[in-house]
PDB file of C-alpha atoms in Angstrom:
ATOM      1  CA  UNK V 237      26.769 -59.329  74.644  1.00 91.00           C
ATOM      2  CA  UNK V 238      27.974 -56.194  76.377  1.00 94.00           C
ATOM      3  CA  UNK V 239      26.455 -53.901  74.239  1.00 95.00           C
ATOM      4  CA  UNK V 240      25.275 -53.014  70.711  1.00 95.00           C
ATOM      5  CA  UNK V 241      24.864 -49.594  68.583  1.00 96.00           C
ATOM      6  CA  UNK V 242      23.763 -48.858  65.201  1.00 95.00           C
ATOM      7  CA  UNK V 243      25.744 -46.802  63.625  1.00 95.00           C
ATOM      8  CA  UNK V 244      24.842 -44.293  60.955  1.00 93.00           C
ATOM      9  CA  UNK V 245      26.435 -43.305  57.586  1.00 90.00           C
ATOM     10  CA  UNK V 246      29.445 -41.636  58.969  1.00 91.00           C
ATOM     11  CA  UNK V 247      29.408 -44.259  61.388  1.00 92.00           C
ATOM     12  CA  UNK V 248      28.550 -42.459  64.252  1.00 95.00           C
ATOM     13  CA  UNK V 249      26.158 -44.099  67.080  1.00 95.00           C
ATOM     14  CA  UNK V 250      22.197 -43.089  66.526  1.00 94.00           C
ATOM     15  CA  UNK V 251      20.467 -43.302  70.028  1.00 92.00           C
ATOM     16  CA  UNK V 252      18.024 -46.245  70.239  1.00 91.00           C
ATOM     17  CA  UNK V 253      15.152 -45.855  72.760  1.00 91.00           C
ATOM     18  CA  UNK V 254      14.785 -49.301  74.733  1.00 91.00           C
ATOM     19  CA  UNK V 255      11.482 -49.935  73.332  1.00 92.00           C
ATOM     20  CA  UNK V 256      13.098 -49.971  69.725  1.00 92.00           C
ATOM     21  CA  UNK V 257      15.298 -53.067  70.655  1.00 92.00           C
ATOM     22  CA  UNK V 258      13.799 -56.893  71.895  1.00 89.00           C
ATOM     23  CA  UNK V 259      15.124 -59.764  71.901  1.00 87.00           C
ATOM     24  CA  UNK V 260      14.212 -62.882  71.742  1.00 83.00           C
ATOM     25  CA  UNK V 261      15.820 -66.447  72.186  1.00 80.00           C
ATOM     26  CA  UNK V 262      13.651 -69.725  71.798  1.00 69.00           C
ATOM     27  CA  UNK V 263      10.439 -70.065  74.025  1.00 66.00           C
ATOM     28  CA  UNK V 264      11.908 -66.455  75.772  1.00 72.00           C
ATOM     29  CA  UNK V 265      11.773 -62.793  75.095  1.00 69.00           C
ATOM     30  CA  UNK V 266      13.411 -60.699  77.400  1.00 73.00           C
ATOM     31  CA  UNK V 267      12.885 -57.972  79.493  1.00 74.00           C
ATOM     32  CA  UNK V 268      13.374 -53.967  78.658  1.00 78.00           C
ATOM     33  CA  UNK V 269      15.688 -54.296  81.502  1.00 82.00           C
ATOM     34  CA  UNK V 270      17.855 -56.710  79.603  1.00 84.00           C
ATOM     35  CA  UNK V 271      17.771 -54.539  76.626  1.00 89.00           C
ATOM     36  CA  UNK V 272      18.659 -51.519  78.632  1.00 90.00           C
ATOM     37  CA  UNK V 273      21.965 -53.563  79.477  1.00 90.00           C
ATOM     38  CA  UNK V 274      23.128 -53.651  75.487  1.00 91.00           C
ATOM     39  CA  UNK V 275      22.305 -49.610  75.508  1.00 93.00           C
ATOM     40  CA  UNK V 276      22.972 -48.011  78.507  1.00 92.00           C
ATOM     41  CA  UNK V 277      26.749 -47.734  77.322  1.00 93.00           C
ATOM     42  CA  UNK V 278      28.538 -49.738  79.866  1.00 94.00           C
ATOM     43  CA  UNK V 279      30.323 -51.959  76.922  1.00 95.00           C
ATOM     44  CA  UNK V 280      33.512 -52.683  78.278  1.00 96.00           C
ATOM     45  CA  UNK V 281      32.774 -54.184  81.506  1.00 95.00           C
ATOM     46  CA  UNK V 282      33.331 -57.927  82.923  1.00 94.00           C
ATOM     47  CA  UNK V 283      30.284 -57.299  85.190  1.00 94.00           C
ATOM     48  CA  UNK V 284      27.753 -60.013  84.043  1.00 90.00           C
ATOM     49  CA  UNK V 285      24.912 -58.037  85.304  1.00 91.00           C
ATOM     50  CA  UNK V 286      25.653 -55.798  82.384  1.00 92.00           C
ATOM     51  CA  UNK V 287      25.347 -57.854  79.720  1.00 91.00           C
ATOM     52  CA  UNK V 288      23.070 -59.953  78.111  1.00 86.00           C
ATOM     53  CA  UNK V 289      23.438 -64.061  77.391  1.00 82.00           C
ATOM     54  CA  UNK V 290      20.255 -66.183  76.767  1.00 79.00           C
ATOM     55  CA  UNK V 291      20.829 -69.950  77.007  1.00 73.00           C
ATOM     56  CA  UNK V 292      21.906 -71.570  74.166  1.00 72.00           C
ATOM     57  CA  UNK V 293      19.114 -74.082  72.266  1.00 67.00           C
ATOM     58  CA  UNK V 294      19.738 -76.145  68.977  1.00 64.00           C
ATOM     59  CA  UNK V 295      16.251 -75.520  68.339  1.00 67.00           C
ATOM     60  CA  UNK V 296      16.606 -72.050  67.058  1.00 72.00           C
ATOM     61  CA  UNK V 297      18.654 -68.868  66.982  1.00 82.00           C
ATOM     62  CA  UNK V 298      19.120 -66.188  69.237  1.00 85.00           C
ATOM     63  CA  UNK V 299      17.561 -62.660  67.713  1.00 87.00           C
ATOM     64  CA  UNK V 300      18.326 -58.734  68.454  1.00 90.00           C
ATOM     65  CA  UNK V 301      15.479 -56.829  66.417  1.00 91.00           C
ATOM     66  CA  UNK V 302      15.710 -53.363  65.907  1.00 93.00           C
ATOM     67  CA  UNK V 303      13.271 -50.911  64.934  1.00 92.00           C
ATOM     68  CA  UNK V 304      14.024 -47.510  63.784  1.00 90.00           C
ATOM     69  CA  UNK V 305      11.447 -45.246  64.201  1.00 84.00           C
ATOM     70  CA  UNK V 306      12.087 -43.501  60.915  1.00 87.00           C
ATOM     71  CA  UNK V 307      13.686 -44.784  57.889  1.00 88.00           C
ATOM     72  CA  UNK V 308      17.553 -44.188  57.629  1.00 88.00           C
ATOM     73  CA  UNK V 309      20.608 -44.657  56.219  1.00 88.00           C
ATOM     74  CA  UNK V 310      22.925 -46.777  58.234  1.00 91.00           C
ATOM     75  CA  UNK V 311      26.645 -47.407  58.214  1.00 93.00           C
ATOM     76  CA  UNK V 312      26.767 -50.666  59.939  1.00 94.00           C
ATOM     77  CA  UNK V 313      26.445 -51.906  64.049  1.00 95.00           C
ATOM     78  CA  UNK V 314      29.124 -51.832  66.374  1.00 96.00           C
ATOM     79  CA  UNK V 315      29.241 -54.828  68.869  1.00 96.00           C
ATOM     80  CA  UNK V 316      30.583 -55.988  72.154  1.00 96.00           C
ATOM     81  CA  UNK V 317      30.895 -59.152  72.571  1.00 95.00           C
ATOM     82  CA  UNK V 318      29.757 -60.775  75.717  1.00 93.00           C
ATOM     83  CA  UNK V 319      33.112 -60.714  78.367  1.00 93.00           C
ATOM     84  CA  UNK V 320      32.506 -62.396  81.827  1.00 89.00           C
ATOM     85  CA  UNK V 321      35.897 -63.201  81.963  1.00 90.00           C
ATOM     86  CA  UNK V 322      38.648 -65.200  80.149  1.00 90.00           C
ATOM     87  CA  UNK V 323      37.330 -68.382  81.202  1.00 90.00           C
ATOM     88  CA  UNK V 324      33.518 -67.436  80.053  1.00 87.00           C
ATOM     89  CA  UNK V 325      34.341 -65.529  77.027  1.00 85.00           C
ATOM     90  CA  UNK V 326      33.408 -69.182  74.649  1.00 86.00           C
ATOM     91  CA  UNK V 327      29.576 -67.876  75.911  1.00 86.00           C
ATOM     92  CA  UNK V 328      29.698 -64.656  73.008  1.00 88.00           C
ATOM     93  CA  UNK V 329      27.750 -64.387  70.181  1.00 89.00           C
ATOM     94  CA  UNK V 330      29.882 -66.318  66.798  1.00 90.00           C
ATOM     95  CA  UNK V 331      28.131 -65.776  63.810  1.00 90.00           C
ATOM     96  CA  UNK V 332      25.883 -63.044  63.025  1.00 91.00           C
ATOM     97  CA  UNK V 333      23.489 -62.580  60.331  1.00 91.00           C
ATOM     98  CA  UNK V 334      22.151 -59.248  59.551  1.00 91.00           C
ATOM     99  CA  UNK V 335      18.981 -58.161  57.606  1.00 89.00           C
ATOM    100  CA  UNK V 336      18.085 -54.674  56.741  1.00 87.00           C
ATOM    101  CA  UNK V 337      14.371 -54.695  55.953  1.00 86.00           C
ATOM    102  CA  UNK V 338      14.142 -58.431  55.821  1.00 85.00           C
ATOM    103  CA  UNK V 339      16.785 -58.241  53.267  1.00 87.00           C
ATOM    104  CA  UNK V 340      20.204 -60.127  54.028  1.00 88.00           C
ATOM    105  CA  UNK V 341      22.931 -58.293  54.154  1.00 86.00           C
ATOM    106  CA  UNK V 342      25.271 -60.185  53.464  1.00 86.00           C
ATOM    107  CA  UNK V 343      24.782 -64.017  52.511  1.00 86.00           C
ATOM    108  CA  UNK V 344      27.136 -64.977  54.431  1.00 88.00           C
ATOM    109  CA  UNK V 345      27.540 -64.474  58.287  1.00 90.00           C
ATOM    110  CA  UNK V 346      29.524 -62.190  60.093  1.00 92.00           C
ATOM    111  CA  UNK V 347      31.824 -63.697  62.844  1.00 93.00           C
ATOM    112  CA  UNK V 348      31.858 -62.092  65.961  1.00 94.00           C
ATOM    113  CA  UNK V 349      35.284 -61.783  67.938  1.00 94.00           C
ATOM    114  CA  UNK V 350      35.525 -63.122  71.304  1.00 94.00           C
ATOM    115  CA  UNK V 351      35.571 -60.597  74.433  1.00 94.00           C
ATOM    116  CA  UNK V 352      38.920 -60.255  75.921  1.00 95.00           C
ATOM    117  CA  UNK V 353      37.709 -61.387  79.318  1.00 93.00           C
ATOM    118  CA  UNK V 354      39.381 -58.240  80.782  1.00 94.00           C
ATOM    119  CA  UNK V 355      38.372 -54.085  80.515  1.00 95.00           C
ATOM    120  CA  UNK V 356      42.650 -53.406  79.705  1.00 96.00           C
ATOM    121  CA  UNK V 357      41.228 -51.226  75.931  1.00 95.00           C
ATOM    122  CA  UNK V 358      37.269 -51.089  74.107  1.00 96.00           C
ATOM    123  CA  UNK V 359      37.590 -54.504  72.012  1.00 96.00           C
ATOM    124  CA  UNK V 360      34.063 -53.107  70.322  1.00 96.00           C
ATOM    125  CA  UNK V 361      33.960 -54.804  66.814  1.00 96.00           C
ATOM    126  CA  UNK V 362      32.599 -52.992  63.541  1.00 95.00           C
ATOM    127  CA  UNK V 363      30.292 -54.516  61.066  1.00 93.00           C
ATOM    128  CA  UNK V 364      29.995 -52.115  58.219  1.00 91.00           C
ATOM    129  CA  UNK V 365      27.429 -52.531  55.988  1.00 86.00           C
ATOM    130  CA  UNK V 366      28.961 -50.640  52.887  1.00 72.00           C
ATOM    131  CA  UNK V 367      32.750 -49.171  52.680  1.00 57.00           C
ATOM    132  CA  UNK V 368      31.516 -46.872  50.151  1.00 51.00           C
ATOM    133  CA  UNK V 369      28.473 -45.563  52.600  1.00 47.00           C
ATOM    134  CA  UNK V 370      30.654 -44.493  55.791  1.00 50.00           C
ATOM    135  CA  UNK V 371      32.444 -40.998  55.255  1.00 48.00           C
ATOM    136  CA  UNK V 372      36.352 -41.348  56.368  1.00 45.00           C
TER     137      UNK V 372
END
């Protein structure tokens, strides 16, 4: 992924210190500099040192965990998908599942849009938790 934001309730991005944010893969958890590359705000870039891709493994998923240091409202996530280049973009996240408080939301998963595998316009994709809970 080339980056990630939470979004609040009028969908607008809440800053996320890097120690809110890990991630973890199987057998791996990686580095505050690897989170840093999902925040730091360079999302529409084809430079792979500014993104993040674990190795896939059938023996488990792949997990962002975020944790707020207060309790909030929130509107959704925006995402960027991971976008080496054309030829790499199959390496992006598919399906998401999100859970709020251990709580699904949604039962079934999200699917993630490829990268473009150029920078040409922001191909950042919205996930929005509740139509009713973002202000237009």
């Amino acid at each position: 992924m080339s980056g990630i934001q939470v979004l609040n309730q009028l969908g607008e991005p809440i800053n996320l210190p890097t120690k809110a944010v890990s991630l973890r893969y199987p057998a791996h958890r990686a580095s505050s500099d690897t989170v840093k590359r999902l925040l730091n705000g360079n999302n529409v870039t084809e430079d792979k040192k500014e993104m993040w891709m674990c190795p896939y493994s059938s023996s488990g998923d792949a997990l962002i965990a975020i944790e707020l240091p207060e309790a909030m409202n929130l509107g959704g996530i925006r995402i960027w998908n991971y976008n080496g280049s054309i030829e790499d973009t199959y390496r992006g996240a598919k399906l998401v599942r999100i859970s709020l408080d251990d709580v699904l939301v949604s039962e079934e998963c999200f699917i993630v849009r490829r990268g473009p595998g150029h920078t040409h316009y922001d191909f950042a994709q919205d996930v929005i938790f509740s139509k009713a809970g973002l202000a237009n």
